[in-house]
Amino acid sequence: MKTRITELFGIEHPIVQGGMHWVGYAQMAAAVSNAGGLGLITALTLGSPEALADEIQRCRQMTDKPFGVNLTFLPAVNPPDYPGYVRAIINNGIKVVETAGNNPQQVLPALKEAGVKVVHKCTSVRHALKAEAIGCDAVSVDGFECGGHPGEDDVPNFILLPRAADELKIPFIASGGMADGRSLVAALALGAEGINMGTRFLATQEAPVHPNVKKVLLAATELDTRLVMRPLRNTERVLNNAGVERLLEKERALGANIRFADIAPEVAGVYPRIMKDGDTDAGAWSCGMVAGLIRDIPPVKVLIDRIMEEAESIVRARLGRFFEVESAQPILS
């Protein structure tokens, strides 16, 4: 399958593994890239530019296919060494960067000069248009269904994707609710050039997380996510658990008076306890509504091959039979 995204990134299939905190290590990125998609190392998870450089080299030992780096810009009193991360990306030959969070404009000149393609994650058409205007090569359009931060507009992908297609000139990837061949075909039909998957890749054999995490994903349904930090206008979709229930009770009790410090025990620093130690009730961790479509924990290659086979079958067989000429032969063959 050839789309503007496969051509832009030099990949076989229009499937991207989103940046995931405490998940996007070389092992995960290489598995996706080896299967024909685009794997991403999550820079801030590594903790320093030097550790990111080491992880890039480790990934190179696992795959000779294209892979990229996710670099998320977060508001912070003591911000990460973003210039150092950008230097590590450029000096180690990375050619695709997924940016997220705040506006990436300050790092674009250096990345573009080095020939790096930049795709920015957006939750609204207006943000996508801004990314296009400042020179991003593509955007990832994240609908309300997505795990992590869906923004504050609450627009699902059946509306958001065609709106993006109406407005954007650069290619975009659909994120949120993407799990299988049906997701891919639907995203392409709505104007996207590929799909971005996070939660679905978390439920694979190569995902470097505790088995408990995969077990609860397998048991979850589409009704088992919750929105937290909405009063702080930092909404995050997470998997419901005991820690999340404690957090939501604090939000109900404190109302407009709530501050981040009130919920820090359920949010700050919980990812190592969850992803590494398997304490899935420790607090809030990102999970999309797509959990309701996860029914197995396959190897990454099996998952990607299955998505592509299912997508081809849908286009050639299911959709083709809806368009018949007088000879009763499908128009699509």
Coordinates of C-alpha atoms in Angstrom, one line a residue:
M1 CA 0.0 0.0 0.0
K2 CA 1.4 3.3 -1.1
T3 CA 0.3 6.6 0.5
R4 CA 1.9 10.0 1.0
I5 CA 2.9 8.8 4.5
T6 CA 4.7 5.6 3.3
E7 CA 6.6 7.7 0.7
L8 CA 7.4 10.5 3.2
F9 CA 8.9 8.1 5.8
G10 CA 10.2 5.4 3.4
I11 CA 8.1 2.6 5.0
E12 CA 6.2 -0.3 3.6
H13 CA 2.9 0.0 5.5
P14 CA 1.1 3.2 6.5
I15 CA 1.2 2.3 10.2
V16 CA 3.1 4.3 12.9
Q17 CA 3.8 3.4 16.5
G18 CA 3.1 6.5 18.6
G19 CA 5.4 7.7 21.2
M20 CA 4.6 6.1 24.5
H21 CA 6.1 6.9 27.9
W22 CA 8.1 4.0 29.4
V23 CA 7.2 1.9 26.4
G24 CA 8.9 3.5 23.4
Y25 CA 12.3 1.8 23.7
A26 CA 14.5 0.3 21.0
Q27 CA 12.9 -3.1 21.3
M28 CA 9.4 -1.7 20.6
A29 CA 10.5 0.6 17.8
A30 CA 12.6 -2.0 16.0
A31 CA 9.8 -4.6 16.1
V32 CA 7.4 -2.1 14.4
S33 CA 9.9 -1.0 11.8
N34 CA 11.0 -4.6 11.0
A35 CA 7.3 -5.4 10.4
G36 CA 7.1 -2.6 7.8
G37 CA 5.7 0.2 9.9
L38 CA 7.4 3.2 11.6
G39 CA 8.7 2.6 15.1
L40 CA 9.4 5.5 17.5
I41 CA 11.8 5.8 20.4
T42 CA 10.3 8.1 23.1
A43 CA 13.1 10.6 23.9
L44 CA 11.9 11.9 27.4
T45 CA 11.6 8.3 28.7
L46 CA 15.4 7.9 28.3
G47 CA 16.0 10.8 30.7
S48 CA 19.0 12.5 28.9
P49 CA 20.3 13.2 25.4
E50 CA 23.2 10.8 26.0
A51 CA 20.8 8.0 26.9
L52 CA 18.7 8.7 23.8
A53 CA 21.8 8.5 21.6
D54 CA 22.7 5.1 23.1
E55 CA 19.1 3.9 22.6
I56 CA 19.2 5.0 18.9
Q57 CA 22.4 3.0 18.4
R58 CA 20.8 0.0 20.1
C59 CA 17.8 0.2 17.8
R60 CA 20.2 0.3 14.8
Q61 CA 21.5 -3.0 15.9
M62 CA 18.0 -4.4 15.8
T63 CA 16.7 -3.0 12.5
D64 CA 18.0 -1.7 9.2
K65 CA 14.6 -0.1 8.5
P66 CA 13.5 3.5 9.1
F67 CA 12.6 4.4 12.6
G68 CA 12.1 7.8 14.4
V69 CA 12.0 9.6 17.7
N70 CA 9.1 11.1 19.7
L71 CA 10.0 14.4 21.3
T72 CA 7.3 15.8 23.6
F73 CA 7.4 19.5 24.7
L74 CA 6.0 19.9 28.2
P75 CA 5.6 22.9 30.4
A76 CA 8.0 22.6 33.3
V77 CA 9.7 24.7 35.9
N78 CA 12.9 22.8 35.0
P79 CA 12.5 21.8 31.3
P80 CA 14.4 18.9 29.8
D81 CA 17.5 19.6 27.8
Y82 CA 15.6 20.0 24.5
P83 CA 18.6 21.4 22.5
G84 CA 20.6 18.4 23.7
Y85 CA 17.8 16.0 22.5
V86 CA 17.7 17.7 19.1
R87 CA 21.5 17.4 18.8
A88 CA 21.3 13.7 19.7
I89 CA 18.6 13.2 17.1
I90 CA 20.5 14.9 14.3
N91 CA 24.0 13.6 15.2
N92 CA 22.7 10.0 15.2
G93 CA 21.1 10.2 11.8
I94 CA 17.4 10.1 12.7
K95 CA 15.2 11.3 9.7
V96 CA 11.7 11.3 11.3
V97 CA 10.6 13.0 14.5
E98 CA 7.2 13.0 16.0
T99 CA 6.7 16.1 18.1
A100 CA 3.9 16.5 20.6
G101 CA 2.7 18.8 23.3
N102 CA 3.7 22.5 22.9
N103 CA 4.5 24.2 19.6
P104 CA 7.7 22.7 18.2
Q105 CA 8.6 25.8 16.2
Q106 CA 11.8 26.5 18.1
V107 CA 13.4 23.2 17.0
L108 CA 12.2 23.1 13.4
P109 CA 15.0 25.1 11.8
A110 CA 17.7 22.7 13.1
L111 CA 15.7 19.6 12.3
K112 CA 14.7 20.8 8.8
E113 CA 18.3 21.8 8.0
A114 CA 19.4 18.3 8.9
G115 CA 16.8 16.8 6.5
V116 CA 14.5 15.5 9.3
K117 CA 10.8 15.0 8.6
V118 CA 8.6 16.3 11.3
V119 CA 5.1 15.1 12.1
H120 CA 3.3 17.0 14.9
K121 CA 0.5 15.5 17.0
C122 CA -2.6 17.7 17.0
T123 CA -6.1 17.3 18.6
S124 CA -7.9 20.0 16.5
V125 CA -7.9 21.3 13.0
R126 CA -6.8 24.7 14.1
H127 CA -3.7 23.2 15.7
A128 CA -3.0 21.1 12.6
L129 CA -3.2 24.2 10.4
K130 CA -0.7 25.9 12.7
A131 CA 1.6 22.9 12.4
E132 CA 1.3 23.1 8.6
A133 CA 2.0 26.9 8.6
I134 CA 5.2 26.6 10.7
G135 CA 6.6 24.0 8.3
C136 CA 5.8 20.5 9.7
D137 CA 5.8 17.8 7.0
A138 CA 2.8 16.0 8.3
V139 CA 0.5 15.9 11.3
S140 CA -1.0 13.2 13.5
V141 CA -4.7 14.0 14.0
D142 CA -5.8 12.6 17.4
G143 CA -9.5 12.1 17.9
F144 CA -11.4 12.2 21.3
E145 CA -11.1 8.4 21.4
C146 CA -7.4 8.4 21.8
G147 CA -5.4 7.4 24.9
G148 CA -3.4 10.1 26.5
H149 CA -4.3 13.8 25.9
P150 CA -7.2 14.3 23.5
G151 CA -7.4 18.0 24.0
E152 CA -10.5 19.9 25.2
D153 CA -12.7 20.0 22.1
D154 CA -14.1 16.4 22.4
V155 CA -14.4 15.8 18.7
P156 CA -14.3 12.2 17.6
N157 CA -12.5 11.0 14.5
F158 CA -15.6 10.5 12.3
I159 CA -15.8 14.3 12.3
L160 CA -12.3 15.4 13.0
L161 CA -10.6 13.4 10.2
P162 CA -12.8 14.7 7.3
R163 CA -12.5 18.2 8.7
A164 CA -8.7 17.8 8.6
A165 CA -8.9 16.5 5.1
D166 CA -11.0 19.5 4.0
E167 CA -8.4 22.0 5.4
L168 CA -4.9 20.5 5.2
K169 CA -2.5 20.3 2.3
I170 CA 0.1 18.2 4.1
P171 CA -0.6 14.5 4.7
F172 CA -2.0 13.4 8.1
I173 CA -2.2 10.3 10.1
A174 CA -5.3 9.2 12.1
S175 CA -4.8 8.5 15.8
G176 CA -7.3 7.3 18.3
G177 CA -9.4 4.2 18.0
M178 CA -7.0 2.5 15.5
A179 CA -6.6 -1.2 16.0
D180 CA -7.2 -3.3 12.8
G181 CA -7.7 -3.4 9.1
R182 CA -11.2 -1.8 9.5
S183 CA -9.6 1.2 11.3
L184 CA -7.0 1.6 8.5
V185 CA -9.6 1.5 5.7
A186 CA -11.9 3.8 7.5
A187 CA -9.1 6.3 8.2
L188 CA -8.1 6.3 4.5
A189 CA -11.7 6.8 3.5
L190 CA -12.0 9.8 5.8
G191 CA -8.9 11.4 4.3
A192 CA -5.9 10.2 6.3
E193 CA -2.8 8.7 4.7
G194 CA -2.1 6.2 7.5
I195 CA -2.8 5.4 11.1
N196 CA -1.0 5.8 14.4
M197 CA -1.4 3.2 17.1
G198 CA -0.4 3.4 20.8
T199 CA -2.7 1.3 23.0
R200 CA -2.8 -1.5 20.4
F201 CA 1.0 -1.8 20.2
L202 CA 1.1 -1.9 24.0
A203 CA -0.8 -5.2 23.8
T204 CA 1.9 -7.0 21.8
Q205 CA 4.5 -9.6 22.7
E206 CA 7.4 -7.2 22.1
A207 CA 6.0 -4.3 24.2
P208 CA 8.6 -3.9 27.0
V209 CA 6.1 -3.7 29.9
H210 CA 5.0 -6.0 32.7
P211 CA 2.6 -8.8 31.8
N212 CA 0.0 -7.4 34.2
V213 CA -0.4 -4.4 31.9
K214 CA -1.1 -6.6 28.9
K215 CA -3.4 -8.7 31.0
V216 CA -5.6 -5.8 32.0
L217 CA -5.7 -4.4 28.5
L218 CA -7.0 -7.8 27.3
A219 CA -9.7 -7.8 29.9
A220 CA -10.8 -4.1 29.3
T221 CA -13.7 -3.0 27.2
E222 CA -14.5 0.3 25.4
L223 CA -16.3 1.4 28.6
D224 CA -13.3 1.1 30.9
T225 CA -11.5 4.4 30.2
R226 CA -11.9 7.6 32.1
L227 CA -11.1 11.3 31.6
V228 CA -8.9 12.7 34.3
M229 CA -7.5 16.2 35.0
R230 CA -10.3 17.8 33.1
P231 CA -10.7 20.5 35.8
L232 CA -7.1 21.5 35.1
R233 CA -7.6 21.6 31.4
N234 CA -5.0 18.9 30.9
T235 CA -7.5 16.1 30.1
E236 CA -6.1 12.6 29.8
R237 CA -7.8 9.4 28.8
V238 CA -6.7 6.6 31.1
L239 CA -7.7 3.1 32.0
N240 CA -9.9 2.9 35.0
N241 CA -8.5 1.4 38.1
A242 CA -8.3 2.0 41.9
G243 CA -5.8 4.8 41.6
V244 CA -8.0 6.6 39.0
E245 CA -11.1 6.2 41.2
R246 CA -9.2 7.9 44.0
L247 CA -8.2 10.7 41.6
L248 CA -11.7 11.2 40.3
E249 CA -13.1 11.4 43.9
K250 CA -10.6 14.2 44.6
E251 CA -11.8 16.0 41.5
R252 CA -15.4 15.7 42.7
A253 CA -14.7 16.7 46.2
L254 CA -12.4 19.7 45.5
G255 CA -14.2 21.0 42.4
A256 CA -12.8 24.2 41.0
N257 CA -10.4 24.5 43.9
I258 CA -8.3 21.5 42.8
R259 CA -4.6 21.9 42.1
F260 CA -2.2 19.5 40.5
A261 CA -0.5 18.9 43.9
D262 CA -3.8 17.4 45.1
I263 CA -3.7 14.6 42.5
A264 CA 0.1 14.2 42.3
P265 CA 0.1 10.8 44.2
E266 CA -2.0 9.3 41.4
V267 CA -0.3 11.0 38.5
A268 CA 3.3 12.0 39.1
G269 CA 6.0 9.3 38.7
V270 CA 3.6 6.4 38.6
Y271 CA 4.7 5.0 35.2
P272 CA 7.7 3.0 36.5
R273 CA 5.5 1.3 39.1
I274 CA 2.9 0.4 36.4
M275 CA 4.9 -0.4 33.3
K276 CA 7.9 -2.0 35.0
D277 CA 6.6 -3.4 38.3
G278 CA 3.1 -4.3 37.2
D279 CA 1.2 -2.3 39.8
T280 CA -1.6 -1.4 37.4
D281 CA -3.7 0.2 40.1
A282 CA -0.9 2.7 41.1
G283 CA -2.5 5.6 39.3
A284 CA -3.4 7.0 36.0
W285 CA -1.9 5.6 32.8
S286 CA -2.9 6.4 29.2
C287 CA -5.2 4.0 27.4
G288 CA -7.5 4.5 24.5
M289 CA -11.1 3.4 24.0
V290 CA -9.6 1.0 21.4
A291 CA -9.0 -1.4 24.4
G292 CA -12.5 -2.7 23.5
L293 CA -11.0 -4.1 20.3
I294 CA -8.0 -5.8 21.8
R295 CA -8.6 -9.6 22.0
D296 CA -5.1 -11.0 21.8
I297 CA -1.4 -10.3 22.5
P298 CA 0.3 -11.1 19.2
P299 CA 3.8 -10.5 17.9
V300 CA 4.1 -7.1 16.3
K301 CA 4.7 -8.6 12.8
V302 CA 1.6 -10.8 13.1
L303 CA -0.5 -7.7 14.1
I304 CA 0.7 -5.6 11.2
D305 CA 0.4 -8.3 8.6
R306 CA -3.1 -9.0 9.9
I307 CA -4.1 -5.4 9.6
M308 CA -2.8 -5.1 6.0
E309 CA -4.5 -8.4 5.0
E310 CA -7.8 -7.4 6.5
A311 CA -7.6 -3.9 4.9
E312 CA -7.0 -5.4 1.5
S313 CA -9.8 -7.9 1.9
I314 CA -12.2 -5.1 2.9
V315 CA -11.3 -3.0 -0.1
R316 CA -11.3 -5.8 -2.7
A317 CA -14.1 -8.0 -1.4
R318 CA -16.5 -6.3 0.9
L319 CA -16.5 -2.8 -0.6
G320 CA -16.1 -4.0 -4.1
R321 CA -19.3 -6.0 -4.1
F322 CA -21.4 -2.9 -3.3
F323 CA -20.6 -1.5 -6.7
E324 CA -21.9 -3.8 -9.5
V325 CA -22.4 -3.1 -13.2
E326 CA -25.0 -4.8 -15.4
S327 CA -22.8 -7.7 -16.0
A328 CA -22.8 -8.4 -12.2
Q329 CA -19.0 -7.9 -12.1
P330 CA -17.6 -5.7 -9.3
I331 CA -16.3 -2.4 -10.4
L332 CA -13.4 -2.9 -8.1
S333 CA -11.3 -5.9 -9.0

